[in-house]
Coordinates of C-alpha atoms and ligand atoms in Angstrom, one line a residue:
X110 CA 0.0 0.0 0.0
X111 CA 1.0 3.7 -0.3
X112 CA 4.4 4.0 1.9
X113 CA 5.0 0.4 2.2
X114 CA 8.5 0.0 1.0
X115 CA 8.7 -2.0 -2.1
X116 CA 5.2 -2.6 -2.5
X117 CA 4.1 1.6 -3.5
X118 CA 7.1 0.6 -6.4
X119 CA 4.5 -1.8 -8.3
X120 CA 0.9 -0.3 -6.8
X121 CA -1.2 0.1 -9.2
X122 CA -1.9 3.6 -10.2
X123 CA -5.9 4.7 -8.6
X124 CA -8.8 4.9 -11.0
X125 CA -8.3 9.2 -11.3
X126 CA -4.3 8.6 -12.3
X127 CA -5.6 6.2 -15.0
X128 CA -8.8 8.4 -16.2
X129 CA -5.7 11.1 -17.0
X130 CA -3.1 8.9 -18.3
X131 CA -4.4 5.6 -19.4
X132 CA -3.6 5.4 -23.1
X133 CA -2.9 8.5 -23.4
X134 CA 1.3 8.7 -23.1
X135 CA 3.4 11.9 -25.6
X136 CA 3.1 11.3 -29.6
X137 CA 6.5 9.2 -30.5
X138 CA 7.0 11.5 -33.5
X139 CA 6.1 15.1 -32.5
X140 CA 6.4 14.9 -28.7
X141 CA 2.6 16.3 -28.6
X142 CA 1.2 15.8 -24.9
X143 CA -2.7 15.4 -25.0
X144 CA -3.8 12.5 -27.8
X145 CA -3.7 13.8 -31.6
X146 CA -6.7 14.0 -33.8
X147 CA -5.4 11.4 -36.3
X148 CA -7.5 12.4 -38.8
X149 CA -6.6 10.0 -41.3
X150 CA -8.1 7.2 -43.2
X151 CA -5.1 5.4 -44.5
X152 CA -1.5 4.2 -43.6
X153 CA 0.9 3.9 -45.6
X154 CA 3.0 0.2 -45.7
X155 CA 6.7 0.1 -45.0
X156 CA 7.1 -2.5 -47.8
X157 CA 4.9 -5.5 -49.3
X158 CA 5.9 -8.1 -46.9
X159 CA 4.9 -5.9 -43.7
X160 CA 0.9 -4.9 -45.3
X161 CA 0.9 -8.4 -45.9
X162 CA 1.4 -9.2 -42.1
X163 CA -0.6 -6.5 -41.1
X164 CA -3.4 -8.0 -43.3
X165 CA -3.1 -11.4 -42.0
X166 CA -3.3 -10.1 -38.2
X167 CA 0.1 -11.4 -37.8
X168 CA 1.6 -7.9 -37.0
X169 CA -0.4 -5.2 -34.7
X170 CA -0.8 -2.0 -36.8
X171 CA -3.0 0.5 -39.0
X172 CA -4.1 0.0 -42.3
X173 CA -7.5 1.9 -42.5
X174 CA -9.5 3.8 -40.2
X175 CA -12.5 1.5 -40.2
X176 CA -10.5 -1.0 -38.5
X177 CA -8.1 0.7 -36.7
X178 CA -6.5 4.5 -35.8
X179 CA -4.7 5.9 -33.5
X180 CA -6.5 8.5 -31.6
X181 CA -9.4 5.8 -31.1
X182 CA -6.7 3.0 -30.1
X183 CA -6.0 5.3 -27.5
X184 CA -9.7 5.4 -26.1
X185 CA -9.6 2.0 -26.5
X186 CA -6.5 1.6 -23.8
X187 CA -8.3 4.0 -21.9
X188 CA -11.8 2.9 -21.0
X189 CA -10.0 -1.0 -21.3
X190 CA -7.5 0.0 -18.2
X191 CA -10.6 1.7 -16.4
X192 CA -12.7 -1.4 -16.7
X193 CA -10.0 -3.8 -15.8
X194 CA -10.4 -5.1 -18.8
X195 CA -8.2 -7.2 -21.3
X196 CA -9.2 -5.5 -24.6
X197 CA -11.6 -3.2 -25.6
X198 CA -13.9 -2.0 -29.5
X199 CA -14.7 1.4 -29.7
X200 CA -18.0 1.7 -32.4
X201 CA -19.7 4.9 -33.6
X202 CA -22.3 4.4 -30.8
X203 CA -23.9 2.6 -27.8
X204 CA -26.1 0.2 -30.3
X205 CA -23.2 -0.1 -32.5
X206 CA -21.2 -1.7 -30.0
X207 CA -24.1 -3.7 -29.3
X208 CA -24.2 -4.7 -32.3
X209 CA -20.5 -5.8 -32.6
X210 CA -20.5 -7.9 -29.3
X211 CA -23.5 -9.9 -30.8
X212 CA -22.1 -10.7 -34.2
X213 CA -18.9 -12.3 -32.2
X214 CA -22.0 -14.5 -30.1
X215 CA -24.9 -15.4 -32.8
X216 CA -25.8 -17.4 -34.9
X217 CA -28.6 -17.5 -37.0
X218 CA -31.5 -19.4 -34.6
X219 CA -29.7 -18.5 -31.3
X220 CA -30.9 -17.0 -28.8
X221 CA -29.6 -14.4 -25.6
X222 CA -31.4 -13.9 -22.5
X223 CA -31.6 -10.1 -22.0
X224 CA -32.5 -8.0 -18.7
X225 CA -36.8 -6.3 -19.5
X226 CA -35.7 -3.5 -17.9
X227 CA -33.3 -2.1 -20.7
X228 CA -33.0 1.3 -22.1
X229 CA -35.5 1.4 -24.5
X230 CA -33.1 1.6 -27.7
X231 CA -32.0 -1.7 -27.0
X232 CA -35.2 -3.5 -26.7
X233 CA -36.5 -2.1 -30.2
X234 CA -33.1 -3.0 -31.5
X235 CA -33.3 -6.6 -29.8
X236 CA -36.7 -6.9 -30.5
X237 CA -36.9 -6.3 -34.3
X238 CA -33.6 -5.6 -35.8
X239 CA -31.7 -8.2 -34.6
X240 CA -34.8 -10.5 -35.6
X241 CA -34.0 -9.9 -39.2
X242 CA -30.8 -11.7 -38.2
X243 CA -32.2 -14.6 -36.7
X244 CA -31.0 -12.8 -33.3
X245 CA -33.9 -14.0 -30.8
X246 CA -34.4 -12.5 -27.5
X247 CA -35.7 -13.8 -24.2
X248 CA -36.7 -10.9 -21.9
X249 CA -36.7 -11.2 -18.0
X250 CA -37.2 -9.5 -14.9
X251 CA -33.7 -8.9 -13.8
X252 CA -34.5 -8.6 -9.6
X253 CA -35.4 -12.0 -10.2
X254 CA -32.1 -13.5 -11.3
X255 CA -33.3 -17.1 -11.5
X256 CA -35.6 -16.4 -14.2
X257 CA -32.5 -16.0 -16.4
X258 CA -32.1 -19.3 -15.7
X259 CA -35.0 -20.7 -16.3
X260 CA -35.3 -19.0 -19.9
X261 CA -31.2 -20.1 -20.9
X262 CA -31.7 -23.5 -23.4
X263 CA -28.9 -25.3 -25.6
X264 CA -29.3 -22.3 -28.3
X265 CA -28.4 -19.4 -25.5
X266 CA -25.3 -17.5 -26.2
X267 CA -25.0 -15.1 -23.6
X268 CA -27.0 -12.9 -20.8
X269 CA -27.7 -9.3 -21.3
X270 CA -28.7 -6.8 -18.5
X271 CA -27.8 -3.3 -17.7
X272 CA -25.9 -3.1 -13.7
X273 CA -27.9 0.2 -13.1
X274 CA -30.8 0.2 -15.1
X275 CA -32.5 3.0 -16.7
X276 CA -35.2 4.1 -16.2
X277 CA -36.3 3.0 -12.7
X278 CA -33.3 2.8 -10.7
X279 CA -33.2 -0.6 -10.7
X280 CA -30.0 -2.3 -9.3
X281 CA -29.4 -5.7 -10.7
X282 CA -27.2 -8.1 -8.4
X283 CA -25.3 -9.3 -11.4
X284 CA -22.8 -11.8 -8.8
X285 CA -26.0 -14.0 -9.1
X286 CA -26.6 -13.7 -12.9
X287 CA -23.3 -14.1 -13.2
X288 CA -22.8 -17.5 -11.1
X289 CA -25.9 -18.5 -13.3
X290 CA -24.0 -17.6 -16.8
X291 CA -20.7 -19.5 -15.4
X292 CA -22.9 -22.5 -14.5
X293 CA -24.5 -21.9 -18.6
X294 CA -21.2 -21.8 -20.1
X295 CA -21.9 -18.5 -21.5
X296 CA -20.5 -14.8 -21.2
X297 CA -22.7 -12.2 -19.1
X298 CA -22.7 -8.9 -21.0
X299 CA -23.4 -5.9 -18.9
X300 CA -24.0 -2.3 -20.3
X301 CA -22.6 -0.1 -17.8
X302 CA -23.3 3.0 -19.1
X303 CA -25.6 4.4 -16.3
X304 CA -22.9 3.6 -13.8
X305 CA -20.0 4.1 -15.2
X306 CA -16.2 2.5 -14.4
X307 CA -16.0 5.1 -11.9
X308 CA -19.1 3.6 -9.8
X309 CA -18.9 0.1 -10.5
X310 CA -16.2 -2.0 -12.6
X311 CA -18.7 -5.2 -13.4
X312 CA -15.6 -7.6 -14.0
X313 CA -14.7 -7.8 -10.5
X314 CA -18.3 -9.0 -9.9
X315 CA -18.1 -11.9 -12.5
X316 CA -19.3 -10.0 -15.8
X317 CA -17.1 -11.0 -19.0
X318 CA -18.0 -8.5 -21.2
X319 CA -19.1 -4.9 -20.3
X320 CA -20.6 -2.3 -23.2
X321 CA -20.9 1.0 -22.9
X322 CA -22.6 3.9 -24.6
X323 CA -19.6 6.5 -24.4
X324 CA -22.6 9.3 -25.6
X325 CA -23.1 9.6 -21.9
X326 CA -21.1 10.2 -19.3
X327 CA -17.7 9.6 -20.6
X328 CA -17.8 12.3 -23.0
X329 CA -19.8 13.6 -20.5
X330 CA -20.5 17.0 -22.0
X331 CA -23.2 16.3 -24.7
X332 CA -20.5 16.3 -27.9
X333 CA -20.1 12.8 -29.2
X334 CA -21.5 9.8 -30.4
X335 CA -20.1 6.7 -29.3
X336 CA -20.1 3.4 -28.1
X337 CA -17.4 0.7 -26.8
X338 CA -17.2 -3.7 -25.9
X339 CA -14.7 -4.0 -23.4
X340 CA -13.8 -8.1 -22.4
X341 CA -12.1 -8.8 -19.2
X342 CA -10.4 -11.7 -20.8
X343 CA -11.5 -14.3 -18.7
X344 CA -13.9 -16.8 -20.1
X345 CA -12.6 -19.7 -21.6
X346 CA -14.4 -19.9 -25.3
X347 CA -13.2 -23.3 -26.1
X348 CA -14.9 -25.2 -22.6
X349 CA -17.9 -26.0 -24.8
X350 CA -19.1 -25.7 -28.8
X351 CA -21.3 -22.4 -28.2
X352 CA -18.9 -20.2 -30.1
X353 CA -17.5 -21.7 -33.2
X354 CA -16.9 -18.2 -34.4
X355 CA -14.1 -17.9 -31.5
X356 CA -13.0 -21.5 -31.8
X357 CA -13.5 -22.8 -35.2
X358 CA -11.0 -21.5 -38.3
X359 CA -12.5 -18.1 -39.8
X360 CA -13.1 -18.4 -43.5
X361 CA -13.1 -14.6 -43.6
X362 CA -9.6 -15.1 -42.2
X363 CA -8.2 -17.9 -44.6
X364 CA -8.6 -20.2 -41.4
X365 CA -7.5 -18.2 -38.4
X366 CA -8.5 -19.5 -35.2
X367 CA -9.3 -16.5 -33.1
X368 CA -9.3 -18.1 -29.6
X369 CA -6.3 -20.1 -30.2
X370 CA -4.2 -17.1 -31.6
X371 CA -5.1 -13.9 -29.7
X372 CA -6.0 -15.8 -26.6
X373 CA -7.2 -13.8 -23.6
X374 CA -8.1 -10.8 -26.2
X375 CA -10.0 -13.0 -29.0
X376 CA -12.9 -12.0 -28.6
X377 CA -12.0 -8.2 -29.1
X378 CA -10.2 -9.2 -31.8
X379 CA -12.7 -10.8 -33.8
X380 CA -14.8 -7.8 -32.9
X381 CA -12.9 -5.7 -34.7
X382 CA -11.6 -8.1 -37.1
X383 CA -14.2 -9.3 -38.3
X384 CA -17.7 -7.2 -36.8
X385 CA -15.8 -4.0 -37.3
X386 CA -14.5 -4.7 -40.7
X387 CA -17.4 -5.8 -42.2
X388 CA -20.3 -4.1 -40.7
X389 CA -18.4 -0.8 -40.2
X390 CA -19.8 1.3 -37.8
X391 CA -16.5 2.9 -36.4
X392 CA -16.2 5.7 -34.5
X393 CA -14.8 9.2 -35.8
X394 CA -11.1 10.0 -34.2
X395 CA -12.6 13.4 -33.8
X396 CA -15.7 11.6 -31.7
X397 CA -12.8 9.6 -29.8
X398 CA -10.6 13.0 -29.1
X399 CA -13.7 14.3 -27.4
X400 CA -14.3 11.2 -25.3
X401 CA -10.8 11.0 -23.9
X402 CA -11.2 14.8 -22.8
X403 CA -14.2 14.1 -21.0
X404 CA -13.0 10.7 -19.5
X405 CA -10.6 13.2 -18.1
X406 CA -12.7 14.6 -15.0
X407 CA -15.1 11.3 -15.1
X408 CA -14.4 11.0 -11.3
X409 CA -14.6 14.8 -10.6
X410 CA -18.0 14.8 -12.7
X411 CA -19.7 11.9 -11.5
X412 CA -18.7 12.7 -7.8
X413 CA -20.3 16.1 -8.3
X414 CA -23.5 14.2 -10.4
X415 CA -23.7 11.7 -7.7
X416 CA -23.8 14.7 -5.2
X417 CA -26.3 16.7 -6.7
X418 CA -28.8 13.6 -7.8
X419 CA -28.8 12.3 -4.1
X420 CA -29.5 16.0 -2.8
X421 CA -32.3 16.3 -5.4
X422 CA -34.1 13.0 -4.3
X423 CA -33.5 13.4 -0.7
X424 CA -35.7 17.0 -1.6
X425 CA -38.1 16.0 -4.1
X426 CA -39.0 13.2 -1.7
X427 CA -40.9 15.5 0.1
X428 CA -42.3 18.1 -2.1
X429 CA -46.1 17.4 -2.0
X430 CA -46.4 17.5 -5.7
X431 CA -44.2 14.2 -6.0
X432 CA -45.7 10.7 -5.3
X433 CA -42.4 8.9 -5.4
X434 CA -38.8 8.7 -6.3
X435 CA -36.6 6.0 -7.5
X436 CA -33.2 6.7 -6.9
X437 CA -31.6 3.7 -5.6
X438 CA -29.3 6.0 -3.4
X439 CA -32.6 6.8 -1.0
X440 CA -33.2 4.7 2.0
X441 CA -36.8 4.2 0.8
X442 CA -35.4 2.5 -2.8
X443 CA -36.0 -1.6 -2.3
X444 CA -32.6 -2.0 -4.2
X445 CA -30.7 0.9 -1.6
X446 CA -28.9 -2.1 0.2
X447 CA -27.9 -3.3 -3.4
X448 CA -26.4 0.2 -4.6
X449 CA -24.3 0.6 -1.8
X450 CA -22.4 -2.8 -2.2
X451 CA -21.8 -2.3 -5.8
X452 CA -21.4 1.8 -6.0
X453 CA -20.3 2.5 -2.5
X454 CA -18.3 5.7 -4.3
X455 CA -22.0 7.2 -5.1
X456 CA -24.9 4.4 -4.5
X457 CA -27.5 5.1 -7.6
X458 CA -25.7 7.7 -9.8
X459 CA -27.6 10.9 -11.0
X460 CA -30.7 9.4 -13.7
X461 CA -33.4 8.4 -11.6
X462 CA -37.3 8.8 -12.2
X463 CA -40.0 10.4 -10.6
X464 CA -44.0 10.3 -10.5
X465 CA -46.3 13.6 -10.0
X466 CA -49.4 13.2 -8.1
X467 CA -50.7 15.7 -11.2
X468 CA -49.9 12.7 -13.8
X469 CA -50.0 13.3 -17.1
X470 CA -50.8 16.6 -17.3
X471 CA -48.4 17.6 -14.4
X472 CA -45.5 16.0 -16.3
X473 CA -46.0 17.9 -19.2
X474 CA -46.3 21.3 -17.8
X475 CA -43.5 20.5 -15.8
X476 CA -41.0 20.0 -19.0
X477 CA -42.7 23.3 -20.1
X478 CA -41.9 25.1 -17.1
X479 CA -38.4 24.4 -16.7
X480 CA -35.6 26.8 -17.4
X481 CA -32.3 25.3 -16.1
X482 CA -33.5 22.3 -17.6
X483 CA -33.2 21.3 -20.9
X484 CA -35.9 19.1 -22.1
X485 CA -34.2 16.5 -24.6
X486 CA -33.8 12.7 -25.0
X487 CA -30.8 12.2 -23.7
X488 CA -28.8 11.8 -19.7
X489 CA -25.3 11.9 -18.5
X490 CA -24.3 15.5 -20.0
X491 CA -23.0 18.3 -17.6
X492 CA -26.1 19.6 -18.1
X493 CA -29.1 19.3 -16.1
X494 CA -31.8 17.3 -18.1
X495 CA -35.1 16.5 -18.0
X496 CA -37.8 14.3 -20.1
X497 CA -41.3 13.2 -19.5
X498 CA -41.5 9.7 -21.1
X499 CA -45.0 9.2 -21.8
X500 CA -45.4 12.1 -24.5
X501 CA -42.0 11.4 -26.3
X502 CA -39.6 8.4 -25.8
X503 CA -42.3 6.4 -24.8
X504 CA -45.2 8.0 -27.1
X505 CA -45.6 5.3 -29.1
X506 CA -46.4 2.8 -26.6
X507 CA -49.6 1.4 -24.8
X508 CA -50.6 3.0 -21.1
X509 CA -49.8 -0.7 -19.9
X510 CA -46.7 -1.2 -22.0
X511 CA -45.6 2.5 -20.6
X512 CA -46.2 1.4 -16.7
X513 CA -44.6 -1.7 -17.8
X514 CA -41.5 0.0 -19.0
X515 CA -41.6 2.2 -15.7
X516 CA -42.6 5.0 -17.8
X517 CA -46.4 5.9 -16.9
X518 CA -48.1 8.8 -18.0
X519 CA -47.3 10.2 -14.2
X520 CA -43.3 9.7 -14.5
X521 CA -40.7 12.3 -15.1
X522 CA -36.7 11.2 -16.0
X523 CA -34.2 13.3 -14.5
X524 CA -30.2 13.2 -15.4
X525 CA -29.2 15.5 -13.1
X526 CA -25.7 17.8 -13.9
X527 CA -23.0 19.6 -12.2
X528 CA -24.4 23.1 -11.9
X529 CA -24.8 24.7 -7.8
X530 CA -27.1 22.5 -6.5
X531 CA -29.1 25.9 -5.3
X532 CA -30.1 26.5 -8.4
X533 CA -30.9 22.9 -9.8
X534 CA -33.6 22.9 -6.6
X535 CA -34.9 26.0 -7.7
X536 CA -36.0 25.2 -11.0
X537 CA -37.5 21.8 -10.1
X538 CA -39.5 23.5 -7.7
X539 CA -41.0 26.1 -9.9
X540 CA -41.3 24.2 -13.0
X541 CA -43.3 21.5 -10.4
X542 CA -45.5 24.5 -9.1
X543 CA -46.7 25.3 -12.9
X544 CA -47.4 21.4 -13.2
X545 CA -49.6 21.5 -9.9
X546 CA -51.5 24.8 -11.5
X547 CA -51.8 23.3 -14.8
X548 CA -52.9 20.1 -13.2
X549 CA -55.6 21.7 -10.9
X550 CA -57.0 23.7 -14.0
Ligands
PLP249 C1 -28.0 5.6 -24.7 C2 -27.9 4.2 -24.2 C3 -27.6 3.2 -25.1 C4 -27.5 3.4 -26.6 O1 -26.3 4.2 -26.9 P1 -26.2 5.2 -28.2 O2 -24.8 5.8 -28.0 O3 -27.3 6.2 -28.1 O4 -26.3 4.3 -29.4 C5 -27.5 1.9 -24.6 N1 -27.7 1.7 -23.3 C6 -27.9 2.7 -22.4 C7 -28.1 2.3 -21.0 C8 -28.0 4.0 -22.8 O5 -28.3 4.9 -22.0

């Protein structure tokens, strides 16, 4: 530990030192300090014989930006060495890299056993789009970790659920759907993105692969698409015959075996490979520049998001137009105990929902009256933001399929930001007074 002799020599630097510096060391050639924007598509070969072993995976370099480039490698080191990961895929978005992790998994007629409570992107793109694949879905109710059991058959490939899931504040003890995946012989994917590395690292709670939508709080300021499948480099793709893509030789690859060959990082290998290469959704090295400058303050932002978002629930709690909050950081939240073993730094995080006693009507006068606010479709920016569900992201739905998906007509999302808490307060509570006068009209 820090000060004990020869151990501080080989400590391991703390998760801030590495939110700076991970992947992120001077340019070799100019001697820059932050990361360059390599804006580049191309790399030029030092001779025949070298593109041909760069072709044939046999040497580790760039030959095209849809596969590879340097300002995005860097991210890649980056969010892999926050994660505790082995390897990491950045992709242009959150569904992209969705999309990527998949492709390595499926096969036509297979099936995955994905978390109900999901952000709702991912259950339209599990639900249809990957259908055209032959992708099929099982959904579950993720507090009851035994019903991913019970829906896993010899077709599943892998178990899907978001840690911290949004909306809801729902807390999913992923130690048990992990020990439930390890008994399956398939990988548990978790998308992280509400809680971020700095909140909970799901590899040292038995996850394999973790997903992230970067969009969010790593770039953290609103700016950039983007999306990233970190593996922690642990689970062994050979101990049954699930993944032939891993384990079998790769036509694509004239016969390249990518578990055998790349070992502990196969599987982000093949990701990029193979998923990248060919369905191509890479992310921008401008996109990556502006996520590694916001993964730089991650842990001062997310302290200060935490902060606010607990102080705002703690408050809201007791406003009389507010019939409950679910913010898992509150003693009143069933999954409190839950939050604080896995996010002890900041149990719950700063997205958490809210119902009006006004309902409908309340919740949309409320997004009109706010002025701090910005009323959008999105969470994790340094901004304050605010939706009402019902009469946008969820618009399209049923009133039961909206109370299903924990977005009622009477429920308000909040992604709180890092602006004085005073004034955060301030316009919650008048933009909730003109939702109790609209609602009493
Ligand atoms: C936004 C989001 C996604 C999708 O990410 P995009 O970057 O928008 O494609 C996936 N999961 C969660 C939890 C998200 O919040």
């Amino acid at each position: 530990m820090a000060g004990a002799g020869d151990e501080t020599k080989f400590r391991p630097p703390g998760f801030a030192t590495l939110a700076v510096h991970a992947g992120a060391s001077p340019d070799p050639t100019t001697g820059a300090r932050n990361v360059p924007i390599y804006q580049t598509t191309s790399y030029v070969f030092d001779s025949v014989d070298h593109a041909a072993s760069l072709f044939n995976l046999q040497t580790f370099g760039y030959i095209y930006s849809r596969l590879g480039n340097p300002t995005v490698s860097a991210l890649e080191e980056k969010v892999s060495a926050l994660e505790g990961g082995r390897g990491a895929v950045a992709a242009a978005s959150g569904h992209a890299a969705q999309l990527l992790a998949f492709y390595v998994l499926m096969d036509p007629g297979s099936n995955f056993v994905a978390a109900k409570n999901l952000y709702g992107g991912s259950i339209t793109q599990f639900t249809h789009t990957f259908k055209k694949f032959d992708w099929n879905v099982r959904f579950v109710d993720p507090t009851k970790p035994e019903e991913f059991e019970a829906a896993i058959d010899g077709d599943t490939r892998a178990l899907f659920c978001e840690n911290l899931a949004n909306p809801g504040g729902i807390v999913v003890d992923i130690e048990r759907v992990s020990a439930i995946a390890k008994k399956a012989g398939i990988p548990l994917i978790v998308d992280s993105t509400m809680a971020t590395p700095y909140l909970w690292r799901p590899f040292e709670h038995g996850a394999d692969i973790v997903i992230h939508s970067m969009t969010k709080f790593l770039s953290g300021h609103g700016t950039a698409m983007g999306g990233i499948v970190v593996e922690s480099g642990r689970f062994d793709w050979a101990q049954n015959d699930k993944f032939a893509s891993l384990t079998q030789p790769d036509p694509a690859y004239h016969g390249l075996t990518f578990y055998e060959t790349f070992g502990d990082f196969g599987f982000s290998t093949k990701a990029r490979a193979v998923a990248l290469r060919d369905l191509g959704p890479t992310l921008a090295p401008m996109n990556a520049f502006l996520i590694l400058t916001g993964i730089e303050t991650l842990p001062l932002r997310i302290q200060r998001h935490v902060a606010n978002a607990t102080a705002v629930a703690e408050w809201l709690e007791k406003h009389p137009a507010v019939a409950w909050v679910s913010h898992a950081g509150l003693k009143s939240s069933p999954f409190h105990a839950l939050a604080k073993k896995y996010m002890p730094k900041g149990p719950g995080g700063s997205v958490f929902t809210i119902g009006l006693k006004g309902g409908f009507k309340a919740g949309v006068a409320a997004v009109e009256g706010v002025e701090l606010f910005s009323h959008l479709a999105n969470i994790g920016d340094t901004r304050s933001l605010i939706i009402h569900p019902a009469s946008t992201t969820h618009r399209q739905l049923t009133e039961a399929q909206q109370i299903a998906a924990g977005a009622g007509p009477d429920v308000l999302r909040l992604s709180i930001g890092i602006e004085d808490i005073d004034d955060i307060i301030a316009d919650l509570d008048q933009a909730l007074a003109h939702g109790l006068n609209r609602a009493a009209e």
